[in-house]
CSV table of C-alpha atoms and ligand atoms in Angstrom, one decimal:
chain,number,residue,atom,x,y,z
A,14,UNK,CA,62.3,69.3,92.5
A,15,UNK,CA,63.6,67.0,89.9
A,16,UNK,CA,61.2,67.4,87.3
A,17,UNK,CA,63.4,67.1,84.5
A,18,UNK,CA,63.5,70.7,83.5
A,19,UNK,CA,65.7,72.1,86.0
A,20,UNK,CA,69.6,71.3,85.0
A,21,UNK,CA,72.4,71.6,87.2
A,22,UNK,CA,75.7,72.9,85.9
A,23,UNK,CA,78.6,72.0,86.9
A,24,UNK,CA,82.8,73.1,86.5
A,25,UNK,CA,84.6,69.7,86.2
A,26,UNK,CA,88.2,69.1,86.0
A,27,UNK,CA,89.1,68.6,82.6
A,28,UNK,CA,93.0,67.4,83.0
A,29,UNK,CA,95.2,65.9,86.0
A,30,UNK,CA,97.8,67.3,86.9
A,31,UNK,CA,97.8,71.1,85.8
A,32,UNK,CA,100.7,72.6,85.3
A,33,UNK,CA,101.4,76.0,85.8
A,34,UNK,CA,98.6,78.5,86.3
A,35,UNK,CA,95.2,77.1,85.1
A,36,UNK,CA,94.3,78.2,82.3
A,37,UNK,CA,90.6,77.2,79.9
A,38,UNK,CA,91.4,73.8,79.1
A,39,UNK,CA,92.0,72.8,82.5
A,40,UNK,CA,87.9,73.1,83.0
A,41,UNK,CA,85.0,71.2,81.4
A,42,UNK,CA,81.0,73.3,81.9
A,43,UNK,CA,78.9,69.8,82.1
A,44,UNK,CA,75.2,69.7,82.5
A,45,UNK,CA,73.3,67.2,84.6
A,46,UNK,CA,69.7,66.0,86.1
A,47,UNK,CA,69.7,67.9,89.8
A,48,UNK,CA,70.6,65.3,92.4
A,49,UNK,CA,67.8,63.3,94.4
A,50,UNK,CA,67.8,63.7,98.1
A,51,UNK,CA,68.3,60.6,99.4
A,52,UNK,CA,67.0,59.7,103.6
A,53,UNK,CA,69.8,61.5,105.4
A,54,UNK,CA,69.9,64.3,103.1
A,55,UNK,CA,68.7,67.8,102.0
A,56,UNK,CA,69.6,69.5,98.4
A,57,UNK,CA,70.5,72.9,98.8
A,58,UNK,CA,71.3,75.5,95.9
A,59,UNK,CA,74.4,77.4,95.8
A,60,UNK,CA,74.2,81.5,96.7
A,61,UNK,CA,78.5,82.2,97.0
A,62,UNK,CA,81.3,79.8,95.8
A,63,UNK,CA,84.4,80.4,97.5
A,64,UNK,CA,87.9,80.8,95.4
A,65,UNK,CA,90.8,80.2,97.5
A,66,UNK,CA,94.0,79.1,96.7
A,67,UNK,CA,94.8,75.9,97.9
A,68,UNK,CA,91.6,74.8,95.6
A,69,UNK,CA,94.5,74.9,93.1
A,70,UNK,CA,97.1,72.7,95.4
A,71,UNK,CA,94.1,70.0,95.3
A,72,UNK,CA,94.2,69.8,91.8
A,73,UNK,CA,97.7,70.0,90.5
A,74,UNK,CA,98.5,67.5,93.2
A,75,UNK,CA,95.9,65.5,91.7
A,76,UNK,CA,94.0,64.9,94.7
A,77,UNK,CA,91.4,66.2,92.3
A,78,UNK,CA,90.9,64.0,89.5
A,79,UNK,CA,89.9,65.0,86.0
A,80,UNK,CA,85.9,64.3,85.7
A,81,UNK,CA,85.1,65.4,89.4
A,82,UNK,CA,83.1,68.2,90.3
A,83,UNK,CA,86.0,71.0,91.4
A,84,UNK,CA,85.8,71.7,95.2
A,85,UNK,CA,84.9,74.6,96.9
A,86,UNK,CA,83.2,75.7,100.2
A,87,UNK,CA,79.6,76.8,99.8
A,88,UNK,CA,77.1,79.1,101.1
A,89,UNK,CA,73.8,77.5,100.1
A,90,UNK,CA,69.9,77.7,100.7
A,91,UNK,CA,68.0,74.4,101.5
A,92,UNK,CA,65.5,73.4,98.5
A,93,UNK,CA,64.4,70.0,99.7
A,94,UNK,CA,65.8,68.2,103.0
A,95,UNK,CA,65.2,65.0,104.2
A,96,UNK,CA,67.4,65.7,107.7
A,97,UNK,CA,65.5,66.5,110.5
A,98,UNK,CA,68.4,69.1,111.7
A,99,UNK,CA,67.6,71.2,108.1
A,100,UNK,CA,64.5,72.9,106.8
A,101,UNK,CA,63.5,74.2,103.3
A,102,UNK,CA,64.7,77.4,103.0
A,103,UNK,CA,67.8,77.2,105.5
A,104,UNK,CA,71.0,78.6,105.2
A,105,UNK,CA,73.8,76.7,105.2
A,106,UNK,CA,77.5,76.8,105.3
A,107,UNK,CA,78.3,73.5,103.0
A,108,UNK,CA,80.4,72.3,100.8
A,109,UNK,CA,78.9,72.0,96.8
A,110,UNK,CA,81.9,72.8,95.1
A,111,UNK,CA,81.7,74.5,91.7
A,112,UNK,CA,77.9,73.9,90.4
A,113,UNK,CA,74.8,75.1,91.1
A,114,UNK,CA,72.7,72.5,93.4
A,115,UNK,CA,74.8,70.0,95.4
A,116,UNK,CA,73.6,67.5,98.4
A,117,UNK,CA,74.5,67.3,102.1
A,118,UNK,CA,74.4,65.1,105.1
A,119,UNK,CA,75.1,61.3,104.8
A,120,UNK,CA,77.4,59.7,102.2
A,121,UNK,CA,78.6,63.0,101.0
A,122,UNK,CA,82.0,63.5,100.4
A,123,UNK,CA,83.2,66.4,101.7
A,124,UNK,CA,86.8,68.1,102.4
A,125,UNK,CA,87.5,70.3,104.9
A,126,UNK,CA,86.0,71.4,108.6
A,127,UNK,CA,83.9,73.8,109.8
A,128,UNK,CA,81.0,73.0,108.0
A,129,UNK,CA,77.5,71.7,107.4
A,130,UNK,CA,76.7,74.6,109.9
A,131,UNK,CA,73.3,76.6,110.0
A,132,UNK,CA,73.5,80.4,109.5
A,133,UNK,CA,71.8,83.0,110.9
A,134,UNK,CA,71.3,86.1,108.7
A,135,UNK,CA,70.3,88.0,111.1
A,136,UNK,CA,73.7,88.0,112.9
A,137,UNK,CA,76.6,88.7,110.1
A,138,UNK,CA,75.9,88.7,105.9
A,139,UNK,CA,75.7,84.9,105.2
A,140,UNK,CA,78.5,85.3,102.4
A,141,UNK,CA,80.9,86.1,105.3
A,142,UNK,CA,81.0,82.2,106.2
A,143,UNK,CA,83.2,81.6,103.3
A,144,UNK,CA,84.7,85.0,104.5
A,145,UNK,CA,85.7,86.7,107.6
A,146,UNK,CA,83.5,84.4,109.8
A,147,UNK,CA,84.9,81.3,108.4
A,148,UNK,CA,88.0,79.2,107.0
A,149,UNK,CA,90.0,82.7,106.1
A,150,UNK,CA,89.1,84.4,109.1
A,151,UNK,CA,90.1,81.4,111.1
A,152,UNK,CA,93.6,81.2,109.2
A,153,UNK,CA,94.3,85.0,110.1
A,154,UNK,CA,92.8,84.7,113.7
A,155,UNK,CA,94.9,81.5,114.6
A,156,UNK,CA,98.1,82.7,112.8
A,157,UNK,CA,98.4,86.2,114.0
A,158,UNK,CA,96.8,85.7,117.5
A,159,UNK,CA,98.0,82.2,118.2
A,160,UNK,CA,101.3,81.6,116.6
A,161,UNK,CA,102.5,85.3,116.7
A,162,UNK,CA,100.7,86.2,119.7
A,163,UNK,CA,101.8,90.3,119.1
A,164,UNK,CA,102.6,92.8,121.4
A,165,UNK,CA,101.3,96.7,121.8
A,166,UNK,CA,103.5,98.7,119.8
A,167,UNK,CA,105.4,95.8,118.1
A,168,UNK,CA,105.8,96.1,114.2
A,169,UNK,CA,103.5,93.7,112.2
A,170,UNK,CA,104.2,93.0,108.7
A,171,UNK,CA,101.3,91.5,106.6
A,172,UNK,CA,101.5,90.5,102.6
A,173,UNK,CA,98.6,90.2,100.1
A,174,UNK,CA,97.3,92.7,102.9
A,175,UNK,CA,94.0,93.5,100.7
A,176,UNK,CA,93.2,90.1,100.0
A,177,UNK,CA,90.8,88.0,101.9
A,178,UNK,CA,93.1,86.8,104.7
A,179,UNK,CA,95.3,89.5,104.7
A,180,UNK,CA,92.8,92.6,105.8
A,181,UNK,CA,91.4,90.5,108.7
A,182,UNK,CA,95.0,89.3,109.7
A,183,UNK,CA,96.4,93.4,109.4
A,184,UNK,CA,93.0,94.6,111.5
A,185,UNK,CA,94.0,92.0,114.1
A,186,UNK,CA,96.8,93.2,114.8
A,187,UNK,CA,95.4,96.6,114.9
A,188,UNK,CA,93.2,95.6,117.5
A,189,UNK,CA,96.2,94.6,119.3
A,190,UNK,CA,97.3,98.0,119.7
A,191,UNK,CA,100.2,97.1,116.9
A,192,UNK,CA,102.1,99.5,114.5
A,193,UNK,CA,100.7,97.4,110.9
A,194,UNK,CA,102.3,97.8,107.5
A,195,UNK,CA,100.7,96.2,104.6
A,196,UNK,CA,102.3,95.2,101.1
A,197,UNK,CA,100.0,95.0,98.4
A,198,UNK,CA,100.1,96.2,94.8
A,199,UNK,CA,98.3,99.0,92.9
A,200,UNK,CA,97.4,102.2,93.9
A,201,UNK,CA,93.6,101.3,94.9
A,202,UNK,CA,94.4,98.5,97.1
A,203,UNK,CA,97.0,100.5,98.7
A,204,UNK,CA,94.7,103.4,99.5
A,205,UNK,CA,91.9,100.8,100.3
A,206,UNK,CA,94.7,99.1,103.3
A,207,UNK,CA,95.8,102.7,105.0
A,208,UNK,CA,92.2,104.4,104.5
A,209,UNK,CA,89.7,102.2,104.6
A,210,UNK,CA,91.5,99.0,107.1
A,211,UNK,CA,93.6,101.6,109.3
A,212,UNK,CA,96.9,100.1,108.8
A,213,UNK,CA,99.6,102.5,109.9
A,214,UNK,CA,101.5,102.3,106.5
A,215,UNK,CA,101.6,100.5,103.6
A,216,UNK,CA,104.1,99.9,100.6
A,217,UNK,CA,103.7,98.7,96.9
A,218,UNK,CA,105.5,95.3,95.6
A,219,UNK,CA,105.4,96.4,92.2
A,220,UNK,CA,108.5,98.4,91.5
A,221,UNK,CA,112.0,97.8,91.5
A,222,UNK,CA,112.6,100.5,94.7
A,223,UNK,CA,110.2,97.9,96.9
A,224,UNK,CA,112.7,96.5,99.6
A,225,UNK,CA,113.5,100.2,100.3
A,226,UNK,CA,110.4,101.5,100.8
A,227,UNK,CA,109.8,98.5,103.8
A,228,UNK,CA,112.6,99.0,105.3
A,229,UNK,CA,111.6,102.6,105.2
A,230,UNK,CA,108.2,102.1,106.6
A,231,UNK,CA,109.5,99.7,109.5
A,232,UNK,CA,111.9,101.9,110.7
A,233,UNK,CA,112.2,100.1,113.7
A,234,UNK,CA,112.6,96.9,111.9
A,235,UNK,CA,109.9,93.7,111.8
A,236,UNK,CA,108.6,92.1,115.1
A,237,UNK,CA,106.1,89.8,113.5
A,238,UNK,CA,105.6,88.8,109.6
A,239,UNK,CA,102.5,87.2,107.8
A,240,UNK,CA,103.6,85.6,105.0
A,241,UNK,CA,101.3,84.8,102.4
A,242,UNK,CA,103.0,85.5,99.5
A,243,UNK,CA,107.0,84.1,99.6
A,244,UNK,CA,109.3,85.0,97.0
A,245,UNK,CA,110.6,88.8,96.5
A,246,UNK,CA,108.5,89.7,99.0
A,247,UNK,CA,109.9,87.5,101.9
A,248,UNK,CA,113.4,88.3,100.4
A,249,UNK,CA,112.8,91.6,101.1
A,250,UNK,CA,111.2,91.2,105.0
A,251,UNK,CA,114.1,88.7,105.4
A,252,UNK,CA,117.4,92.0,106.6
A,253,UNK,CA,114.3,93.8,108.4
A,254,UNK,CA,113.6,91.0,110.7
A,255,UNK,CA,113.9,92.0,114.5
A,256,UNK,CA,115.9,89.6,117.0
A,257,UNK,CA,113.0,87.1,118.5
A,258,UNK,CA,110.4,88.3,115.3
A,259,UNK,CA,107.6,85.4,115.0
A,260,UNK,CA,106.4,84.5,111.3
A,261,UNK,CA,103.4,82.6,110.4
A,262,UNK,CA,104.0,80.6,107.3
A,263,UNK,CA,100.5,81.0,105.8
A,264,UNK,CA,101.3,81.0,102.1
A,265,UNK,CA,103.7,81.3,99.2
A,266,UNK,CA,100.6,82.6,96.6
A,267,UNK,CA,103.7,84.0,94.6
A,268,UNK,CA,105.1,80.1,94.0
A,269,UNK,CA,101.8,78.3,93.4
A,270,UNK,CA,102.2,78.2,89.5
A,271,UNK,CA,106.2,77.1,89.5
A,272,UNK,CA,106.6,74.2,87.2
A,273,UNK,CA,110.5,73.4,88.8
A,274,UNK,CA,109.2,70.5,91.3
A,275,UNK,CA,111.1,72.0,93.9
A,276,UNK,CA,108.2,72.3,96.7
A,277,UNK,CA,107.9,76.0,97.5
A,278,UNK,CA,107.9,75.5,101.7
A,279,UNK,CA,111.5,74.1,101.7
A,280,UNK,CA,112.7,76.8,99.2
A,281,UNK,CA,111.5,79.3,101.6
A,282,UNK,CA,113.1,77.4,104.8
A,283,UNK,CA,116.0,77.6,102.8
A,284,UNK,CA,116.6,80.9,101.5
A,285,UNK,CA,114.8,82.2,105.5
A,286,UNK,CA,117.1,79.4,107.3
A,287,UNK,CA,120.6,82.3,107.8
A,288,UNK,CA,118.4,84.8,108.8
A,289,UNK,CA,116.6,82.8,111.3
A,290,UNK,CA,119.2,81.5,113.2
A,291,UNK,CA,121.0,84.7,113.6
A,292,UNK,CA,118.0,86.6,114.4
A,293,UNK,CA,116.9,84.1,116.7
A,294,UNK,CA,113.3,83.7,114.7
A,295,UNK,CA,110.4,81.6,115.3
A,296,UNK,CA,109.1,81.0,111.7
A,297,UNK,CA,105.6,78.5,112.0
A,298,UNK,CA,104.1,76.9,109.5
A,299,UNK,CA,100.0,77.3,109.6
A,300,UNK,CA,97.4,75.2,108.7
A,301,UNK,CA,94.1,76.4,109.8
A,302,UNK,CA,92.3,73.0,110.0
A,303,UNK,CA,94.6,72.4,112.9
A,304,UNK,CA,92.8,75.2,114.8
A,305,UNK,CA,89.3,74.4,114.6
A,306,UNK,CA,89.1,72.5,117.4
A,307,UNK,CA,90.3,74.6,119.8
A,308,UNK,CA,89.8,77.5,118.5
A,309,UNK,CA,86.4,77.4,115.5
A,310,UNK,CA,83.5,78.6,118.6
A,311,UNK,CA,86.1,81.5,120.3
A,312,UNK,CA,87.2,83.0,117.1
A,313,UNK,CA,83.0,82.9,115.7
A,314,UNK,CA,81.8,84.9,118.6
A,315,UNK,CA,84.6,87.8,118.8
A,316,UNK,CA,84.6,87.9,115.1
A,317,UNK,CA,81.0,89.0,115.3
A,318,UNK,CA,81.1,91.1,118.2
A,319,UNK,CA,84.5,93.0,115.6
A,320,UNK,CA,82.5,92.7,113.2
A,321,UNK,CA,79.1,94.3,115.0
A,322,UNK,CA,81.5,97.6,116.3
A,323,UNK,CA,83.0,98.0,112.7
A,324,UNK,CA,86.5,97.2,114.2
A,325,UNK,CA,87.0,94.7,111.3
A,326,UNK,CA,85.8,95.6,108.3
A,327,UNK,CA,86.2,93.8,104.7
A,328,UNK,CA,85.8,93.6,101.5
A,329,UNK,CA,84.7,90.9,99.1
A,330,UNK,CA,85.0,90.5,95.2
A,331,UNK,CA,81.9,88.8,93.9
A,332,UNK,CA,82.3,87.5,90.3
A,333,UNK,CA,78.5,87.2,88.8
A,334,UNK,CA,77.7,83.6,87.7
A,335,UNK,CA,79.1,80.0,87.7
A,336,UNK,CA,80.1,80.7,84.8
A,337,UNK,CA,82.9,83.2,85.4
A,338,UNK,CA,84.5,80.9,88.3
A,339,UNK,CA,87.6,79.5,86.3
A,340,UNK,CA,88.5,83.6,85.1
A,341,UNK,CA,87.9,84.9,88.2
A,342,UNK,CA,90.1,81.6,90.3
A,343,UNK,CA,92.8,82.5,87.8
A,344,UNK,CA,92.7,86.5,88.2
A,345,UNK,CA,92.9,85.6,92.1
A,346,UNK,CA,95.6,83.5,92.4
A,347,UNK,CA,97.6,86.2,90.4
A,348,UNK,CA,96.4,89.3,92.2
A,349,UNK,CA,93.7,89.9,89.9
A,350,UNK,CA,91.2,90.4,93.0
A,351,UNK,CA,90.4,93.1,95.4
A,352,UNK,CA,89.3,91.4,98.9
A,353,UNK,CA,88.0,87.9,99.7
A,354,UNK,CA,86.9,86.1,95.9
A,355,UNK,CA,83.5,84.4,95.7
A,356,UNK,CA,81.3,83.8,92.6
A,357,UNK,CA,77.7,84.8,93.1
A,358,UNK,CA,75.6,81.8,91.8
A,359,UNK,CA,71.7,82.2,92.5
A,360,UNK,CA,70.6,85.7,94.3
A,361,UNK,CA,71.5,85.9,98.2
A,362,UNK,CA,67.8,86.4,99.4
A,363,UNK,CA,68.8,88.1,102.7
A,364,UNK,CA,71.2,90.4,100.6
A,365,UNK,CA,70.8,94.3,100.2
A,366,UNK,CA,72.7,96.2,97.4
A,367,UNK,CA,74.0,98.1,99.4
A,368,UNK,CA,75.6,95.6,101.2
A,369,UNK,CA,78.1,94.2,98.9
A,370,UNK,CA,80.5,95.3,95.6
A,371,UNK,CA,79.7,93.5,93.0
A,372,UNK,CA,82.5,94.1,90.5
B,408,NAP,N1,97.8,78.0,105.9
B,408,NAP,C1,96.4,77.9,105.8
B,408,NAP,O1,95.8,77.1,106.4
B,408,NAP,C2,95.8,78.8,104.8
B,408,NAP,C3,94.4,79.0,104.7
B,408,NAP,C4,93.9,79.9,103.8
B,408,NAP,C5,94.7,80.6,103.0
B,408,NAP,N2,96.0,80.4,103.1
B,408,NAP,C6,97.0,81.2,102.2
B,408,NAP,O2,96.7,82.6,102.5
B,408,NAP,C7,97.1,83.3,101.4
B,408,NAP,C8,96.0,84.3,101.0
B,408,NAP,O3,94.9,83.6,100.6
B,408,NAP,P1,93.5,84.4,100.2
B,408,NAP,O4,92.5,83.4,99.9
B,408,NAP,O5,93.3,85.4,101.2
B,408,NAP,O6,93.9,85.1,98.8
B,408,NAP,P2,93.9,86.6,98.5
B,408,NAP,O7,94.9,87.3,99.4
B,408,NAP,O8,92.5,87.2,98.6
B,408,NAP,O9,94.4,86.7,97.0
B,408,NAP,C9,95.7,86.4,96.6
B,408,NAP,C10,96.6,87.7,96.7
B,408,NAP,O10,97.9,87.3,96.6
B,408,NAP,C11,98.6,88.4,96.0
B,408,NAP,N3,99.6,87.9,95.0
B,408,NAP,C12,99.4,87.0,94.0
B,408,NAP,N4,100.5,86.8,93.3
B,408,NAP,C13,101.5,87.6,93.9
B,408,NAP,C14,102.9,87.8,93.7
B,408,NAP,N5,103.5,87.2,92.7
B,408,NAP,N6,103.5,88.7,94.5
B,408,NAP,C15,102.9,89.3,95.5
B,408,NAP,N7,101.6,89.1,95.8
B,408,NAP,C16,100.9,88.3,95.0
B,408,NAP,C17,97.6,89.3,95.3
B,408,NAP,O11,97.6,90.5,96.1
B,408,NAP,P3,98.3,91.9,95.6
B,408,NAP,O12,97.4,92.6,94.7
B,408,NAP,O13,98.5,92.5,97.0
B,408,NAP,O14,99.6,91.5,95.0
B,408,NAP,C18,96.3,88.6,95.4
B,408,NAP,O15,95.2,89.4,95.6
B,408,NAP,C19,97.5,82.3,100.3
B,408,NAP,O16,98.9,82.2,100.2
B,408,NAP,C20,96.8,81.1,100.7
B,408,NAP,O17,97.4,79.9,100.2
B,408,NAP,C21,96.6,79.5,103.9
């Protein structure tokens, strides 16, 4: 493989700790040799780079330090192993972060759960496994299902509701035989959330009239609430919460770039603490790597069967290139995206093109 034409770029972090929201100087492009397999190993090239938004938590916490490779989960193809468990030409769920070729299996580094896992194409599209049939799928699976556990007829709230874990989390609760109300933002992703992922309703964040318009479309007020957003959006869920409502605590995307030190989950707790303890709430705080466990093998094989009858559907927001992965990470964590982010890297073999939008 290595012979000394072939180049593997990579995104590096350029400064520790970011401030803010990232902007250019935050990543360095660096070109290097492509990594040797070593015994233990196989080299696999990257097809999908996942953008999600704890990436960003990671580095401003400095858990990422300036000169590493940024992280991010993988869906890669096998160019050389030397593991008996992987062949040339397998695909694999790994964890290369942002470059092009990356190693797996002994000695690697990795963060995270889930993964090195084998994926069959044949079953679901192989860029789901940074999708729907992986870490995002598992976060809306184990916080609506689990920690929520909703009712027939019960009024489920979701936020970010056209982003990655928000349309599997509102179609969840649709299969639950729930009455689902989405907030999201422009017009398309609105239509997109009542047309396209069934939700009974679904209301705009963006103007000033927003906390009447859901409390018009949960006349009945809120049973359960996914909160990945926080801010004016929770303030506003907050008076329509029902007596005995559950909340899963999945996210606060809204407070990810503050710069006042004040860490965004006790804010929340805070401002949320009144209304729970009037409205007798359960509010639980989610983190998906706590679910794997018991959950990982359940949630794959109903996720595909959902998936198989069209009774979850989704959408994805490929970004063309290693190149674009810093614009589109910043676009996403500021509701730049439509559906689940990824950044094509080399051509998905197994992929039609009809299969996927490609913005
Ligand atoms: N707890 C866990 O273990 C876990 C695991 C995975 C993800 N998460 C969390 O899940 C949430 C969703 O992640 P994702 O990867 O699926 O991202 P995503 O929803 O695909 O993208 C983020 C979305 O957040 C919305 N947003 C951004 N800024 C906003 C603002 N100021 N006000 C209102 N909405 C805003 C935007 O949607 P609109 O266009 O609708 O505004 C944007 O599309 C995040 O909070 C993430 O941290 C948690």
């Amino acid at each position: 493989m290595n012979d000394g034409n072939v180049q593997n770029a990579q995104w590096r972090l350029a400064r520790t700790p970011p401030q803010g929201w990232p902007t250019e100087g935050d990543f360095r492009w660096h070109l290097e040799a492509v990594p040797e397999p070593q015994s233990g190993q196989c080299l696999t090239r990257t097809l999908y780079l996942s953008l999600d938004p704890y990436q960003w938590g990671r580095r401003r916490s400095g858990t990422e330090r300036p000169g590493d490779v940024c992280h991010g989960r993988t869906v890669s193809q096998v160019v050389e192993s030397r593991i008996d468990d992987y062949q040339a030409g397998d695909f694999l769920f790994n964890t290369n972060g942002w470059q092009r070729y990356g190693l797996t299996g002994a000695g690697v580094d990795v963060f995270g759960y889930m993964f090195p896992r084998r994926l069959d194409p044949g079953l679901v599209p192989i860029s789901t496994a940074v999708g729907v049939m992986g870490m995002l799928g598992l976060t809306a699976y184990s916080g609506l299902l689990v920690q929520c556990d909703p009712q027939p007829a019960e009024t489920v709230v979701i936020s970010a509701a056209s982003g990655g874990v928000g349309q599997v989390a509102g179609q969840l609760a649709k299969i639950r035989g729930c009455r689902v109300v989405g907030i999201t933002s422009t017009e398309k992703k609105c239509a997109y959330v009542r047309d396209e992922l069934g939700f009974d309703a679904v209301v705009s964040h963006l103007g000033d009239e927003f906390p009447e318009a859901l409390a018009a479309a949960c006349p009945d007020g809120i049973d359960v609430y996914f909160e990945n957003v926080g801010g004016r959006v929770f303030e506003a869920v907050l008076p329509l919460l029902n007596r005995k409502a559950r909340i899963t605590l999945c996210g606060m995307i809204s407070q990810y770039g503050n710069t006042d030190g004040r860490p965004p989950g006790e804010v929340w707790m805070e401002t949320g603490r009144p209304v729970f303890e009037r409205q007798n709430v359960t509010a639980h705080s989610l983190f998906v790597g706590n679910f794997v466990a018991d959950y990982q093998d359940r949630f794959l094989s109903e996720m595909a069967g959902w998936i198989a009858d069209g009774r979850i559907r989704y959408r994805e927001d490929v970004w063309e290139g290693l190149e674009t992965a810093p614009e589109a990470f910043t676009a996403m964590l500021q509701g730049g995206n439509f559906g689940k982010t990824l950044v094509s890297v080399f051509e998905d073999p197994t992929r039609s093109d009809t299969d996927l939008v490609i913005r």
